[in-house]
Short mmCIF file of N, CA and C in Angstrom, two decimals:
data_model
loop_
_atom_site.label_atom_id
_atom_site.label_comp_id
_atom_site.label_asym_id
_atom_site.label_seq_id
_atom_site.Cartn_x
_atom_site.Cartn_y
_atom_site.Cartn_z
N UNK Z 134 11.53 -4.57 -12.36
CA UNK Z 134 10.63 -5.71 -12.33
C UNK Z 134 9.21 -5.21 -12.06
N UNK Z 135 8.27 -5.69 -12.85
CA UNK Z 135 6.90 -5.22 -12.64
C UNK Z 135 6.18 -6.10 -11.61
N UNK Z 136 5.02 -5.65 -11.19
CA UNK Z 136 4.30 -6.31 -10.11
C UNK Z 136 3.85 -7.72 -10.48
N UNK Z 137 3.50 -7.94 -11.74
CA UNK Z 137 3.08 -9.28 -12.17
C UNK Z 137 4.25 -10.26 -12.08
N UNK Z 138 5.43 -9.80 -12.44
CA UNK Z 138 6.61 -10.67 -12.35
C UNK Z 138 6.92 -11.01 -10.90
N UNK Z 139 6.81 -10.02 -10.04
CA UNK Z 139 7.06 -10.25 -8.62
C UNK Z 139 6.07 -11.26 -8.06
N UNK Z 140 4.80 -11.14 -8.46
CA UNK Z 140 3.77 -12.05 -7.97
C UNK Z 140 4.08 -13.50 -8.31
N UNK Z 141 4.82 -13.71 -9.39
CA UNK Z 141 5.12 -15.09 -9.81
C UNK Z 141 6.34 -15.69 -9.11
N UNK Z 142 7.05 -14.91 -8.30
CA UNK Z 142 8.20 -15.44 -7.55
C UNK Z 142 7.68 -16.40 -6.48
N UNK Z 143 8.27 -17.57 -6.41
CA UNK Z 143 7.77 -18.58 -5.46
C UNK Z 143 8.33 -18.39 -4.04
N UNK Z 144 9.54 -17.86 -3.92
CA UNK Z 144 10.16 -17.64 -2.62
C UNK Z 144 9.53 -16.40 -1.97
N UNK Z 145 8.78 -16.61 -0.87
CA UNK Z 145 8.06 -15.51 -0.22
C UNK Z 145 8.98 -14.39 0.24
N UNK Z 146 10.14 -14.74 0.77
CA UNK Z 146 11.07 -13.73 1.26
C UNK Z 146 11.55 -12.84 0.11
N UNK Z 147 11.92 -13.45 -1.01
CA UNK Z 147 12.36 -12.68 -2.18
C UNK Z 147 11.22 -11.82 -2.73
N UNK Z 148 10.03 -12.40 -2.72
CA UNK Z 148 8.86 -11.69 -3.22
C UNK Z 148 8.62 -10.43 -2.40
N UNK Z 149 8.66 -10.56 -1.08
CA UNK Z 149 8.43 -9.41 -0.20
C UNK Z 149 9.51 -8.36 -0.40
N UNK Z 150 10.76 -8.79 -0.52
CA UNK Z 150 11.86 -7.84 -0.73
C UNK Z 150 11.69 -7.08 -2.05
N UNK Z 151 11.26 -7.77 -3.09
CA UNK Z 151 11.05 -7.12 -4.39
C UNK Z 151 9.89 -6.12 -4.31
N UNK Z 152 8.82 -6.51 -3.65
CA UNK Z 152 7.69 -5.59 -3.47
C UNK Z 152 8.11 -4.36 -2.66
N UNK Z 153 8.89 -4.58 -1.61
CA UNK Z 153 9.37 -3.45 -0.79
C UNK Z 153 10.20 -2.49 -1.64
N UNK Z 154 11.05 -3.04 -2.48
CA UNK Z 154 11.89 -2.20 -3.34
C UNK Z 154 11.04 -1.37 -4.29
N UNK Z 155 10.03 -1.99 -4.87
CA UNK Z 155 9.13 -1.26 -5.77
C UNK Z 155 8.39 -0.18 -5.00
N UNK Z 156 7.90 -0.52 -3.82
CA UNK Z 156 7.15 0.45 -3.01
C UNK Z 156 8.02 1.65 -2.64
N UNK Z 157 9.27 1.40 -2.27
CA UNK Z 157 10.19 2.50 -1.96
C UNK Z 157 10.41 3.40 -3.17
N UNK Z 158 10.56 2.81 -4.33
CA UNK Z 158 10.75 3.59 -5.56
C UNK Z 158 9.53 4.44 -5.86
N UNK Z 159 8.36 3.87 -5.70
CA UNK Z 159 7.13 4.60 -5.99
C UNK Z 159 6.95 5.76 -5.02
N UNK Z 160 7.23 5.54 -3.74
CA UNK Z 160 7.12 6.63 -2.78
C UNK Z 160 8.17 7.71 -3.06
N UNK Z 161 9.35 7.30 -3.49
CA UNK Z 161 10.41 8.27 -3.81
C UNK Z 161 9.98 9.16 -4.99
N UNK Z 162 9.26 8.58 -5.94
CA UNK Z 162 8.78 9.34 -7.11
C UNK Z 162 7.56 10.20 -6.77
N UNK Z 163 6.89 9.85 -5.68
CA UNK Z 163 5.65 10.52 -5.28
C UNK Z 163 4.60 10.47 -6.38
N UNK Z 164 4.53 9.33 -7.03
CA UNK Z 164 3.59 9.13 -8.13
C UNK Z 164 2.28 8.58 -7.59
N UNK Z 165 1.26 9.42 -7.57
CA UNK Z 165 -0.05 9.03 -7.08
C UNK Z 165 -0.58 7.87 -7.93
N UNK Z 166 -0.42 7.97 -9.23
CA UNK Z 166 -0.90 6.94 -10.15
C UNK Z 166 -0.25 5.58 -9.84
N UNK Z 167 1.07 5.58 -9.63
CA UNK Z 167 1.77 4.33 -9.34
C UNK Z 167 1.43 3.80 -7.96
N UNK Z 168 1.22 4.68 -7.00
CA UNK Z 168 0.81 4.24 -5.66
C UNK Z 168 -0.55 3.56 -5.72
N UNK Z 169 -1.46 4.13 -6.49
CA UNK Z 169 -2.77 3.51 -6.65
C UNK Z 169 -2.65 2.17 -7.35
N UNK Z 170 -1.78 2.08 -8.34
CA UNK Z 170 -1.55 0.82 -9.04
C UNK Z 170 -0.99 -0.25 -8.12
N UNK Z 171 -0.05 0.15 -7.26
CA UNK Z 171 0.52 -0.78 -6.29
C UNK Z 171 -0.58 -1.28 -5.35
N UNK Z 172 -1.39 -0.38 -4.87
CA UNK Z 172 -2.48 -0.74 -3.97
C UNK Z 172 -3.46 -1.68 -4.66
N UNK Z 173 -3.82 -1.36 -5.90
CA UNK Z 173 -4.73 -2.23 -6.66
C UNK Z 173 -4.19 -3.65 -6.71
N UNK Z 174 -2.90 -3.77 -6.97
CA UNK Z 174 -2.27 -5.08 -7.07
C UNK Z 174 -2.27 -5.80 -5.72
N UNK Z 175 -2.01 -5.09 -4.65
CA UNK Z 175 -1.91 -5.71 -3.33
C UNK Z 175 -3.23 -6.31 -2.86
N UNK Z 176 -4.34 -5.78 -3.29
CA UNK Z 176 -5.64 -6.28 -2.82
C UNK Z 176 -6.24 -7.33 -3.75
N UNK Z 177 -5.48 -7.74 -4.76
CA UNK Z 177 -5.95 -8.82 -5.63
C UNK Z 177 -5.73 -10.16 -4.96
N UNK Z 178 -6.41 -11.15 -5.46
CA UNK Z 178 -6.29 -12.50 -4.92
C UNK Z 178 -4.95 -13.15 -5.26
N UNK Z 179 -4.23 -12.62 -6.26
CA UNK Z 179 -2.96 -13.24 -6.65
C UNK Z 179 -1.84 -12.94 -5.66
N UNK Z 180 -2.06 -11.99 -4.76
CA UNK Z 180 -1.07 -11.69 -3.73
C UNK Z 180 -1.54 -12.33 -2.43
N UNK Z 181 -0.70 -13.17 -1.87
CA UNK Z 181 -1.05 -13.87 -0.62
C UNK Z 181 -1.34 -12.86 0.48
N UNK Z 182 -2.30 -13.19 1.31
CA UNK Z 182 -2.72 -12.28 2.38
C UNK Z 182 -1.57 -11.92 3.31
N UNK Z 183 -0.72 -12.87 3.63
CA UNK Z 183 0.41 -12.60 4.52
C UNK Z 183 1.36 -11.58 3.89
N UNK Z 184 1.50 -11.61 2.58
CA UNK Z 184 2.37 -10.67 1.87
C UNK Z 184 1.69 -9.31 1.79
N UNK Z 185 0.42 -9.29 1.38
CA UNK Z 185 -0.26 -8.01 1.22
C UNK Z 185 -0.43 -7.28 2.55
N UNK Z 186 -0.67 -8.00 3.63
CA UNK Z 186 -0.78 -7.33 4.94
C UNK Z 186 0.51 -6.61 5.30
N UNK Z 187 1.62 -7.32 5.13
CA UNK Z 187 2.91 -6.73 5.48
C UNK Z 187 3.20 -5.50 4.62
N UNK Z 188 2.95 -5.60 3.34
CA UNK Z 188 3.26 -4.49 2.44
C UNK Z 188 2.28 -3.33 2.60
N UNK Z 189 1.03 -3.62 2.87
CA UNK Z 189 0.07 -2.55 3.10
C UNK Z 189 0.35 -1.85 4.43
N UNK Z 190 0.94 -2.55 5.37
CA UNK Z 190 1.37 -1.92 6.62
C UNK Z 190 2.44 -0.86 6.32
N UNK Z 191 3.41 -1.23 5.52
CA UNK Z 191 4.47 -0.30 5.12
C UNK Z 191 3.87 0.85 4.32
N UNK Z 192 2.97 0.51 3.41
CA UNK Z 192 2.28 1.50 2.58
C UNK Z 192 1.57 2.53 3.46
N UNK Z 193 0.79 2.03 4.42
CA UNK Z 193 0.03 2.90 5.31
C UNK Z 193 0.94 3.81 6.14
N UNK Z 194 2.02 3.26 6.64
CA UNK Z 194 2.95 4.04 7.45
C UNK Z 194 3.72 5.06 6.61
N UNK Z 195 3.90 4.78 5.34
CA UNK Z 195 4.69 5.66 4.47
C UNK Z 195 3.88 6.79 3.87
N UNK Z 196 2.56 6.71 3.95
CA UNK Z 196 1.72 7.76 3.35
C UNK Z 196 2.06 9.15 3.88
N UNK Z 197 2.46 9.23 5.12
CA UNK Z 197 2.76 10.54 5.72
C UNK Z 197 3.98 11.20 5.09
N UNK Z 198 4.75 10.46 4.30
CA UNK Z 198 5.90 11.04 3.60
C UNK Z 198 5.47 11.88 2.41
N UNK Z 199 4.22 11.71 1.99
CA UNK Z 199 3.71 12.45 0.84
C UNK Z 199 3.24 13.84 1.25
N UNK Z 200 3.25 14.79 0.32
CA UNK Z 200 2.64 16.10 0.59
C UNK Z 200 1.16 15.90 0.93
N UNK Z 201 0.60 16.80 1.70
CA UNK Z 201 -0.75 16.66 2.25
C UNK Z 201 -1.81 16.30 1.21
N UNK Z 202 -1.86 17.01 0.09
CA UNK Z 202 -2.91 16.75 -0.90
C UNK Z 202 -2.77 15.38 -1.53
N UNK Z 203 -1.55 14.97 -1.83
CA UNK Z 203 -1.32 13.64 -2.40
C UNK Z 203 -1.64 12.56 -1.36
N UNK Z 204 -1.26 12.83 -0.13
CA UNK Z 204 -1.56 11.90 0.97
C UNK Z 204 -3.07 11.69 1.07
N UNK Z 205 -3.83 12.77 1.05
CA UNK Z 205 -5.29 12.67 1.15
C UNK Z 205 -5.85 11.86 -0.02
N UNK Z 206 -5.41 12.17 -1.23
CA UNK Z 206 -5.93 11.49 -2.41
C UNK Z 206 -5.66 9.99 -2.35
N UNK Z 207 -4.44 9.62 -2.03
CA UNK Z 207 -4.06 8.21 -1.99
C UNK Z 207 -4.75 7.51 -0.81
N UNK Z 208 -4.86 8.16 0.32
CA UNK Z 208 -5.50 7.56 1.50
C UNK Z 208 -6.98 7.29 1.24
N UNK Z 209 -7.67 8.24 0.66
CA UNK Z 209 -9.10 8.06 0.36
C UNK Z 209 -9.27 6.92 -0.65
N UNK Z 210 -8.42 6.90 -1.65
CA UNK Z 210 -8.46 5.82 -2.64
C UNK Z 210 -8.21 4.47 -1.97
N UNK Z 211 -7.20 4.43 -1.10
CA UNK Z 211 -6.85 3.18 -0.41
C UNK Z 211 -8.02 2.67 0.43
N UNK Z 212 -8.64 3.55 1.17
CA UNK Z 212 -9.77 3.14 2.00
C UNK Z 212 -10.90 2.57 1.15
N UNK Z 213 -11.13 3.18 0.00
CA UNK Z 213 -12.16 2.67 -0.91
C UNK Z 213 -11.83 1.30 -1.46
N UNK Z 214 -10.58 1.11 -1.84
CA UNK Z 214 -10.15 -0.17 -2.41
C UNK Z 214 -10.13 -1.29 -1.38
N UNK Z 215 -9.72 -0.97 -0.18
CA UNK Z 215 -9.58 -1.99 0.86
C UNK Z 215 -10.93 -2.33 1.50
N UNK Z 216 -11.91 -1.48 1.33
CA UNK Z 216 -13.19 -1.64 2.01
C UNK Z 216 -13.79 -3.03 1.85
N UNK Z 217 -13.68 -3.60 0.66
CA UNK Z 217 -14.28 -4.91 0.44
C UNK Z 217 -13.57 -6.03 1.21
N UNK Z 218 -12.33 -5.77 1.62
CA UNK Z 218 -11.57 -6.78 2.38
C UNK Z 218 -11.12 -6.21 3.73
N UNK Z 219 -11.89 -5.30 4.28
CA UNK Z 219 -11.50 -4.58 5.49
C UNK Z 219 -11.19 -5.51 6.66
N UNK Z 220 -11.87 -6.62 6.76
CA UNK Z 220 -11.62 -7.56 7.86
C UNK Z 220 -10.19 -8.09 7.78
N UNK Z 221 -9.67 -8.25 6.58
CA UNK Z 221 -8.32 -8.77 6.41
C UNK Z 221 -7.25 -7.72 6.69
N UNK Z 222 -7.62 -6.45 6.61
CA UNK Z 222 -6.64 -5.37 6.72
C UNK Z 222 -7.02 -4.34 7.78
N UNK Z 223 -7.56 -4.79 8.90
CA UNK Z 223 -8.05 -3.86 9.92
C UNK Z 223 -6.97 -2.92 10.43
N UNK Z 224 -5.80 -3.44 10.74
CA UNK Z 224 -4.73 -2.60 11.28
C UNK Z 224 -4.26 -1.56 10.27
N UNK Z 225 -4.13 -1.97 9.01
CA UNK Z 225 -3.68 -1.06 7.97
C UNK Z 225 -4.71 0.05 7.74
N UNK Z 226 -5.99 -0.32 7.73
CA UNK Z 226 -7.06 0.66 7.56
C UNK Z 226 -7.07 1.64 8.72
N UNK Z 227 -6.84 1.14 9.91
CA UNK Z 227 -6.80 2.00 11.09
C UNK Z 227 -5.70 3.05 10.98
N UNK Z 228 -4.52 2.63 10.54
CA UNK Z 228 -3.41 3.57 10.37
C UNK Z 228 -3.75 4.62 9.33
N UNK Z 229 -4.30 4.20 8.21
CA UNK Z 229 -4.65 5.14 7.14
C UNK Z 229 -5.69 6.14 7.64
N UNK Z 230 -6.70 5.65 8.33
CA UNK Z 230 -7.77 6.54 8.84
C UNK Z 230 -7.23 7.53 9.86
N UNK Z 231 -6.39 7.06 10.78
CA UNK Z 231 -5.83 7.96 11.81
C UNK Z 231 -5.00 9.07 11.18
N UNK Z 232 -4.17 8.71 10.23
CA UNK Z 232 -3.31 9.72 9.60
C UNK Z 232 -4.10 10.67 8.72
N UNK Z 233 -5.14 10.15 8.09
CA UNK Z 233 -6.01 11.00 7.28
C UNK Z 233 -6.77 11.98 8.18
N UNK Z 234 -7.22 11.51 9.32
CA UNK Z 234 -7.91 12.39 10.27
C UNK Z 234 -6.97 13.49 10.76
N UNK Z 235 -5.72 13.15 11.00
CA UNK Z 235 -4.73 14.16 11.42
C UNK Z 235 -4.57 15.22 10.34
N UNK Z 236 -4.55 14.80 9.09
CA UNK Z 236 -4.42 15.77 8.00
C UNK Z 236 -5.60 16.73 7.96
N UNK Z 237 -6.81 16.18 8.13
CA UNK Z 237 -8.00 17.02 8.09
C UNK Z 237 -8.06 17.97 9.29
N UNK Z 238 -7.50 17.54 10.42
CA UNK Z 238 -7.48 18.41 11.60
C UNK Z 238 -6.52 19.56 11.44
N UNK Z 239 -5.43 19.34 10.71
CA UNK Z 239 -4.39 20.39 10.55
C UNK Z 239 -4.80 21.49 9.63
#
């Protein structure tokens, strides 16, 4: 199921479960391109804020599963994309920044 189809699901619980499944698949593939695509979709207006916050929380926490260079690339991209809505995603941005700082320290 693609992200546009998931966005059209009316049941919030089913929608979140479908997004989580896609996110797990993308992290399993370690596809930087697909991770960026997922992030792009999450920050659009078509995804409810309550849904995007929850999924971006999982996204932020899962970044550390990626190899260091991919983690850095996706984290920097994420911070850039979320910047325009940073007030809505303060906790998620904080997690991404902290983990990115740890990578740079290592």
